[in-house]
XYZ file of C-alpha atoms in Angstrom:
524
model
C -22.941 19.500 -29.934
C -20.265 20.900 -32.302
C -17.273 23.179 -31.771
C -17.006 25.796 -34.513
C -13.887 27.600 -35.702
C -14.587 30.590 -33.472
C -14.802 28.327 -30.403
C -18.594 28.284 -29.901
C -20.688 25.188 -29.174
C -23.884 24.054 -30.868
C -26.061 21.080 -29.844
C -26.686 18.271 -32.306
C -29.999 16.417 -32.426
C -28.673 13.616 -30.272
C -27.236 15.968 -27.673
C -23.702 14.559 -28.068
C -20.430 16.429 -28.336
C -19.160 16.058 -31.913
C -15.783 16.917 -33.438
C -14.919 17.951 -36.945
C -13.239 14.673 -37.837
C -15.095 12.095 -35.724
C -13.613 9.916 -32.923
C -9.948 9.244 -32.370
C -8.059 7.546 -29.551
C -6.180 9.771 -27.151
C -5.636 10.555 -23.513
C -7.439 13.359 -21.781
C -5.465 16.622 -22.184
C -7.389 19.803 -21.553
C -4.338 21.981 -22.320
C -4.923 21.412 -26.043
C -8.227 23.256 -25.770
C -6.505 26.629 -25.243
C -5.844 26.936 -29.003
C -9.548 27.506 -29.790
C -11.208 30.911 -29.448
C -14.138 31.701 -27.167
C -15.235 30.027 -23.937
C -15.368 26.297 -23.120
C -17.276 24.988 -20.095
C -17.324 28.474 -18.585
C -13.529 28.921 -18.768
C -12.040 31.606 -21.022
C -9.722 30.081 -23.604
C -6.394 31.805 -24.321
C -5.379 32.561 -27.904
C -1.637 33.184 -28.203
C 0.269 34.741 -31.102
C 2.135 31.536 -31.993
C -1.166 29.856 -32.935
C -2.418 32.743 -35.068
C -1.114 31.588 -38.439
C -3.943 30.237 -40.513
C -2.627 26.775 -41.298
C -1.446 26.144 -37.737
C -4.712 27.353 -36.294
C -6.743 24.957 -38.469
C -4.505 22.030 -37.597
C -4.717 22.617 -33.877
C -8.472 23.109 -33.940
C -8.925 19.736 -35.620
C -6.764 18.026 -33.043
C -8.476 19.731 -30.136
C -12.001 18.942 -31.209
C -11.177 15.336 -32.087
C -9.357 14.642 -28.819
C -12.025 16.274 -26.694
C -14.733 14.225 -28.401
C -12.813 10.978 -28.064
C -12.046 11.573 -24.402
C -15.607 12.404 -23.415
C -17.091 9.550 -25.451
C -14.542 7.150 -23.974
C -15.204 8.350 -20.449
C -18.957 8.037 -20.922
C -18.529 4.504 -22.229
C -16.380 3.522 -19.244
C -18.835 5.195 -16.894
C -21.730 3.298 -18.494
C -19.866 -0.006 -18.160
C -19.091 0.760 -14.534
C -22.728 1.614 -13.818
C -23.833 -1.577 -15.583
C -21.616 -3.631 -13.274
C -23.237 -1.910 -10.273
C -26.830 -2.176 -11.488
C -28.652 -3.545 -8.426
C -31.787 -4.202 -10.505
C -30.035 -7.197 -12.064
C -29.305 -8.866 -8.695
C -31.636 -10.996 -6.572
C -30.854 -11.997 -2.988
C -31.848 -15.254 -1.313
C -31.648 -15.282 2.503
C -31.480 -18.756 4.022
C -33.549 -18.831 7.183
C -34.880 -22.369 7.330
C -32.392 -24.168 9.577
C -33.519 -25.751 12.843
C -31.074 -23.624 14.836
C -30.188 -26.417 17.265
C -26.962 -24.703 18.369
C -28.957 -21.621 19.423
C -31.495 -23.651 21.368
C -33.416 -22.752 23.581
C -33.619 -19.304 21.906
C -34.919 -21.163 18.833
C -37.445 -23.227 20.788
C -40.363 -21.081 19.576
C -38.791 -19.039 16.758
C -36.661 -19.416 13.635
C -32.985 -18.568 13.980
C -33.217 -15.342 11.903
C -36.016 -14.146 14.224
C -33.805 -14.263 17.348
C -33.545 -10.734 18.837
C -30.157 -9.009 18.822
C -28.774 -5.665 19.963
C -31.778 -4.833 22.123
C -34.173 -3.829 19.348
C -33.374 -5.858 16.227
C -33.703 -9.389 14.848
C -30.937 -11.341 13.124
C -32.846 -11.187 9.829
C -32.562 -7.369 9.933
C -28.814 -7.624 9.227
C -28.929 -9.142 5.702
C -32.178 -7.287 4.949
C -30.607 -3.937 5.847
C -27.450 -4.753 3.892
C -29.623 -5.450 0.857
C -31.570 -2.206 1.270
C -28.427 -0.130 1.781
C -26.858 -1.774 -1.283
C -29.897 -0.949 -3.438
C -30.900 -4.603 -3.899
C -34.699 -4.679 -3.897
C -35.474 -8.249 -4.985
C -35.255 -10.438 -1.887
C -36.451 -13.959 -1.122
C -36.377 -15.446 2.398
C -36.506 -19.251 2.631
C -38.072 -20.535 5.860
C -38.940 -23.907 7.333
C -38.785 -24.218 11.146
C -40.776 -22.157 13.661
C -41.352 -19.415 11.098
C -44.431 -17.693 12.610
C -42.547 -14.932 14.473
C -40.163 -14.434 11.534
C -43.054 -14.048 9.097
C -44.756 -11.605 11.465
C -41.611 -9.512 11.824
C -40.974 -9.397 8.070
C -44.558 -8.365 7.399
C -44.327 -5.515 9.903
C -40.809 -4.305 9.105
C -40.594 -4.573 5.325
C -44.060 -3.886 3.952
C -44.910 -0.848 1.840
C -46.308 1.038 4.830
C -43.203 0.679 6.974
C -41.271 3.505 5.342
C -38.870 1.148 3.542
C -39.533 1.312 -0.196
C -38.583 -1.356 -2.739
C -39.724 0.341 -5.948
C -40.424 -2.355 -8.512
C -38.848 -4.974 -6.224
C -40.248 -7.251 -3.556
C -39.608 -9.105 -0.297
C -41.147 -12.573 -0.425
C -41.138 -15.375 2.128
C -40.797 -18.820 0.551
C -41.888 -21.410 3.090
C -40.970 -25.068 2.745
C -43.876 -26.829 1.086
C -44.817 -30.134 -0.465
C -45.592 -30.556 -4.157
C -46.992 -33.393 -6.292
C -44.677 -36.312 -6.990
C -42.313 -38.374 -4.845
C -39.581 -35.721 -4.698
C -42.135 -33.113 -3.688
C -42.843 -34.856 -0.396
C -39.498 -33.828 1.082
C -38.897 -30.731 3.152
C -35.727 -28.674 2.611
C -32.759 -31.016 2.919
C -30.137 -28.256 2.997
C -29.225 -24.829 1.646
C -28.863 -25.916 -1.987
C -31.948 -28.111 -1.899
C -33.996 -25.200 -0.540
C -33.007 -22.981 -3.474
C -33.503 -25.871 -5.925
C -37.113 -26.341 -4.838
C -37.837 -22.740 -5.901
C -35.530 -22.567 -8.937
C -38.515 -21.879 -11.210
C -38.863 -18.406 -9.680
C -35.703 -17.279 -11.455
C -37.268 -18.173 -14.790
C -40.346 -16.070 -14.053
C -40.824 -13.229 -16.602
C -40.505 -10.579 -13.895
C -37.013 -11.923 -13.109
C -35.750 -11.939 -16.682
C -33.423 -9.020 -15.884
C -31.704 -10.979 -13.089
C -28.098 -11.784 -13.964
C -26.661 -12.793 -10.585
C -28.072 -14.430 -7.460
C -26.723 -13.560 -4.016
C -26.967 -16.329 -1.399
C -26.967 -15.036 2.192
C -27.267 -16.482 5.676
C -29.777 -15.217 8.215
C -27.564 -15.601 11.297
C -24.486 -13.420 10.691
C -23.656 -9.991 12.114
C -21.812 -7.642 9.737
C -22.301 -4.572 7.554
C -21.456 -4.972 3.878
C -22.083 -3.202 0.575
C -23.129 -6.123 -1.597
C -22.764 -4.082 -4.793
C -18.988 -3.806 -4.235
C -19.086 -7.599 -4.083
C -21.202 -7.783 -7.262
C -18.969 -5.354 -9.143
C -15.848 -7.363 -8.270
C -17.614 -10.551 -9.381
C -18.608 -9.098 -12.748
C -15.275 -7.441 -13.471
C -13.424 -10.701 -12.823
C -15.788 -12.716 -15.028
C -16.146 -15.354 -12.288
C -18.906 -17.950 -12.373
C -19.095 -18.005 -8.567
C -17.587 -15.518 -6.127
C -17.178 -16.356 -2.445
C -16.870 -13.658 0.191
C -14.089 -14.565 2.585
C -12.355 -13.375 5.733
C -8.643 -13.320 6.538
C -7.918 -15.592 9.508
C -5.099 -16.092 11.990
C -3.848 -19.425 13.381
C -6.013 -19.150 16.492
C -9.397 -19.219 14.745
C -8.658 -20.725 11.336
C -9.358 -24.349 12.327
C -12.950 -23.424 13.237
C -13.820 -22.534 9.638
C -13.873 -23.949 6.148
C -10.705 -22.652 4.472
C -9.888 -21.968 0.812
C -6.699 -22.286 -1.190
C -6.227 -19.622 -3.883
C -3.689 -18.846 -6.589
C -1.950 -15.517 -7.237
C -4.997 -14.178 -9.074
C -7.478 -14.946 -6.288
C -8.944 -17.978 -8.036
C -10.161 -20.666 -5.642
C -8.353 -23.960 -6.141
C -9.498 -26.135 -3.244
C -11.344 -26.276 0.079
C -10.703 -27.853 3.463
C -13.358 -28.086 6.193
C -11.981 -27.146 9.652
C -8.437 -28.478 9.079
C -5.979 -29.006 11.935
C -2.247 -29.581 12.315
C -0.395 -30.182 9.035
C -3.624 -29.921 7.071
C -4.124 -26.434 8.483
C -0.592 -25.305 7.575
C -1.136 -26.603 4.047
C -4.035 -24.145 3.589
C -1.892 -21.048 4.212
C -1.913 -18.619 1.278
C -0.442 -15.238 0.369
C -3.344 -13.000 1.362
C -1.648 -9.907 -0.120
C -3.197 -11.183 -3.376
C -6.588 -10.111 -1.978
C -5.405 -6.692 -0.856
C -3.963 -7.176 2.642
C -0.769 -5.406 3.620
C 2.353 -7.517 4.036
C 2.119 -7.290 7.829
C -1.582 -8.216 7.881
C -0.906 -11.094 5.496
C 1.730 -12.515 7.837
C -0.663 -12.295 10.797
C -3.612 -13.760 8.855
C -2.338 -16.291 6.301
C -5.658 -18.125 5.884
C -8.947 -17.222 4.200
C -12.266 -18.548 5.483
C -15.602 -18.628 3.716
C -18.282 -16.311 5.154
C -21.110 -18.355 3.682
C -21.934 -15.460 1.345
C -21.969 -16.543 -2.310
C -22.664 -14.858 -5.628
C -23.645 -16.988 -8.640
C -24.279 -16.148 -12.236
C -27.949 -17.028 -12.551
C -27.525 -19.493 -15.404
C -24.632 -21.199 -13.616
C -26.694 -21.562 -10.430
C -29.651 -23.097 -12.258
C -27.405 -25.468 -14.189
C -25.618 -26.658 -11.046
C -28.840 -27.251 -9.114
C -30.837 -28.946 -11.864
C -28.320 -30.780 -14.015
C -24.781 -30.928 -12.674
C -25.505 -31.710 -9.001
C -29.230 -32.562 -8.856
C -28.918 -34.516 -5.579
C -26.502 -32.223 -3.696
C -28.136 -30.662 -0.636
C -25.628 -28.064 0.574
C -23.743 -25.196 -1.053
C -20.804 -24.923 1.340
C -19.905 -28.595 1.729
C -20.997 -30.050 -1.624
C -21.720 -27.832 -4.624
C -19.069 -25.147 -4.252
C -16.091 -27.440 -3.432
C -17.085 -29.768 -6.293
C -17.304 -26.812 -8.711
C -13.751 -25.580 -8.058
C -12.260 -27.905 -10.690
C -14.856 -27.109 -13.342
C -15.785 -23.437 -12.984
C -14.099 -20.108 -12.317
C -14.471 -19.566 -8.544
C -13.165 -16.270 -7.184
C -12.393 -15.202 -3.624
C -13.539 -11.733 -2.529
C -11.908 -10.287 0.591
C -14.156 -8.779 3.261
C -11.701 -7.387 5.794
C -14.141 -6.004 8.346
C -16.188 -7.161 11.335
C -18.141 -10.378 10.804
C -19.507 -12.819 13.363
C -21.379 -16.071 12.983
C -24.218 -15.948 15.543
C -24.610 -19.707 15.462
C -24.181 -20.713 19.114
C -25.382 -19.493 22.494
C -21.847 -18.435 23.464
C -21.208 -16.516 20.218
C -24.650 -14.874 20.463
C -23.996 -13.853 24.061
C -20.514 -12.453 23.411
C -21.499 -10.631 20.204
C -24.311 -8.812 22.009
C -22.188 -7.764 24.983
C -19.425 -6.638 22.590
C -21.830 -3.958 21.357
C -21.252 -2.129 24.656
C -17.479 -1.736 24.115
C -15.774 1.656 23.595
C -15.621 1.767 20.637
C -17.497 -1.387 19.614
C -16.149 -3.557 16.805
C -19.627 -3.447 15.302
C -22.191 -0.711 15.813
C -25.826 -0.338 14.852
C -25.295 3.442 14.940
C -24.473 4.360 11.330
C -26.618 7.101 9.830
C -25.400 6.429 6.279
C -26.052 2.664 6.433
C -28.759 2.178 9.069
C -30.067 -1.142 10.331
C -33.797 -1.365 9.694
C -36.341 -3.145 11.857
C -40.014 -3.066 12.799
C -41.498 0.355 13.630
C -42.892 -0.115 17.124
C -43.710 3.505 18.049
C -42.478 3.013 21.606
C -41.790 5.889 24.009
C -38.298 6.721 25.293
C -37.055 4.682 28.226
C -37.640 6.007 31.732
C -34.738 5.633 34.151
C -35.076 6.678 37.795
C -32.231 6.872 40.345
C -30.118 4.209 38.584
C -26.500 3.675 37.669
C -25.789 2.410 34.159
C -22.249 1.539 33.019
C -21.193 0.316 29.549
C -24.685 -0.809 28.648
C -27.380 -0.435 25.999
C -30.945 0.406 27.074
C -33.572 -0.069 24.385
C -36.684 2.069 24.019
C -39.854 1.674 26.015
C -38.117 0.407 29.183
C -38.644 1.261 32.861
C -35.639 1.075 35.199
C -35.903 2.032 38.873
C -33.041 2.380 41.415
C -30.910 -0.295 39.761
C -27.272 -0.937 38.832
C -26.712 -2.174 35.282
C -23.221 -2.859 33.968
C -21.956 -4.358 30.717
C -25.425 -5.457 29.699
C -27.966 -5.080 26.889
C -31.569 -4.355 27.922
C -34.220 -5.042 25.286
C -37.428 -3.207 24.417
C -40.253 -2.859 26.983
C -38.077 -4.170 29.811
C -39.181 -3.511 33.388
C -36.461 -3.585 36.067
C -37.466 -2.846 39.639
C -35.619 -1.402 42.645
C -32.230 -2.619 43.837
C -31.643 -4.957 40.889
C -28.059 -5.613 39.790
C -27.455 -6.814 36.226
C -23.936 -7.679 35.084
C -22.905 -9.296 31.773
C -26.551 -9.901 30.940
C -28.521 -9.922 27.699
C -32.187 -9.118 28.352
C -34.350 -9.585 25.242
C -37.273 -7.530 26.584
C -41.018 -8.096 26.205
C -43.706 -8.214 23.529
C -46.260 -6.308 25.606
C -46.784 -4.081 28.640
C -48.654 -4.931 31.804
C -50.542 -1.992 33.269
C -49.908 -0.802 36.820
C -53.259 -2.288 37.817
C -52.316 -5.669 36.331
C -48.934 -5.623 38.087
C -50.551 -4.763 41.424
C -53.105 -7.540 40.973
C -50.398 -10.122 40.197
C -48.340 -9.094 43.232
C -51.410 -9.230 45.477
C -52.036 -12.803 44.324
C -48.409 -13.784 45.003
C -47.640 -14.093 41.307
C -44.778 -12.576 39.303
C -45.175 -9.715 36.769
C -43.191 -9.523 33.520
C -39.711 -8.150 34.167
C -37.269 -8.392 37.075
C -38.391 -8.079 40.705
C -36.788 -6.147 43.538
C -33.416 -7.073 45.080
C -32.540 -9.553 42.329
C -28.911 -10.154 41.248
C -28.194 -11.554 37.774
C -24.851 -12.337 36.126
C -23.818 -14.011 32.832
C -27.346 -14.619 31.704
C -29.626 -14.382 28.666
C -33.207 -13.525 29.637
C -35.619 -14.384 26.826
C -38.770 -12.377 26.093
C -41.673 -12.032 28.512
C -39.783 -13.793 31.327
C -41.066 -13.202 34.844
C -38.288 -13.084 37.432
C -39.390 -12.597 41.022
C -37.951 -10.754 44.033
C -34.679 -11.697 45.786
C -33.624 -14.049 42.982
C -29.937 -14.846 42.396
C -28.785 -16.045 38.955
C -25.016 -16.460 38.948
C -24.113 -20.086 38.076
C -21.599 -19.917 40.900
C -20.646 -23.575 40.423
C -19.557 -22.939 36.831
C -21.809 -25.588 35.288
C -21.403 -25.715 31.491
C -24.492 -27.633 30.381
C -27.814 -28.248 32.146
C -31.423 -28.829 31.156
C -33.661 -27.384 33.856
C -36.528 -26.513 31.538
C -39.089 -27.624 34.133
C -37.773 -24.812 36.316
C -37.648 -22.300 33.465
C -33.996 -22.282 32.384
C -31.098 -23.988 30.619
C -27.352 -23.582 30.972
C -25.550 -23.647 27.616
C -21.771 -23.182 27.299
C -21.758 -21.791 30.852
C -24.416 -19.161 30.055
C -27.719 -19.322 31.930
C -30.685 -18.923 29.557
C -34.062 -18.019 31.080
C -36.773 -19.364 28.785
C -39.341 -17.264 26.982
C -42.563 -16.796 29.018
C -41.018 -18.658 31.961
C -41.531 -17.842 35.651
C -38.678 -17.725 38.165
C -40.295 -17.532 41.594
C -39.284 -15.259 44.474
C -36.061 -16.214 46.235
C -34.959 -18.777 43.606
C -31.166 -19.325 43.312
C -29.353 -20.577 40.206
């Protein structure tokens, strides 16, 4: 495109805007354009008498055309660089889902930790998967090892090409722990780093040649994050490894691995759950990461979220050559790399919760019922995806429901439900009172005929029977709780293994086992 002396444009073969004298540096100044005749971008250009002399007019036209060309070319170049830094096609995500989940037991008795239901209708794995989808990242690996059948089933149903979630030229692949020839190949995953190491060859596959950075995620955290903001920060800083971190106050800081940073946000050292003087020594100026002065005074520590971003070549080098026997990212590879590589801290100052224990799982679910909640699944612009179940709306008859979430496909009759989460396909019968309860729901329905037959035989249908009172409890899927049952843990017991009777008590929370039967009149 060229700008002629009379102010008209013509397109060049390449479709670029060209000036009479080529490119020159300059700041954007549209006022200079008024010295040309004609129309520019639909705006009439003014021609004043003081620019009418021939020599002056030629001089100004040269300057205008050159500056306009330089500005647009410069802006396009910056825009291209910015888009390159946000190109999700060059990022692969690895979700770690292979841990035994002992702290979440008995919810992990028959399922992997990322497959544990949350929020009434979701699974923990849906959180990082949805964050990837909403960030435009369409190359996702999930590493599994323990009790992975239900997780594999959920992933196949929720994230296949017929589910409505499209991945374009990307993929979602489950990488199960496996044995390979040779002595080293006889081991299962020994930790997070070892799990990725055993599949390092995937990143050298021809279809992954465009991958520049690898995102390492956990399958048991609750948060909503745009990973491409994280990636862009990582690439602009030139870091080898970037660690997403949270600002922490004194009350919670000693429960996390903390990082020490300099004034540029570079990670200098780590300390795992420090206390006392060691904790005070890890205090940093968190205004460096973008906190206000007041926030920085309240939260002088930064804790790792367990979300890491590696340059691909750096990751492969660390796993294969630099630390070939290290098993864990958080406790081994990353702390050891701080003295050798450029590690950068990235501030995530929003809701994040580690769903690693029964108590944290219980409290995070009930917190969803708050007004307003600190985290919400209700975000139309960044939805949380899950399996499409095609269930009908819930049916609620003559009941009182306060500060609670009722998932689809449930039947509730003449009951009082307060500060509770009721999962899919739940059946709650007359005169039931639920308080501070997380009910995971059911995998199937029983017909009215089947329910009547079970009751006639003195057996218990799936769901909660009449006149039952339940407080501070997690009810796992397909549990059968009879009539006139009381679950309250009135004695305040913190830990108990009563699996023969269908329940555990963990951190003071009663957990009714999956597929268990609590008979009529039973008291806990």
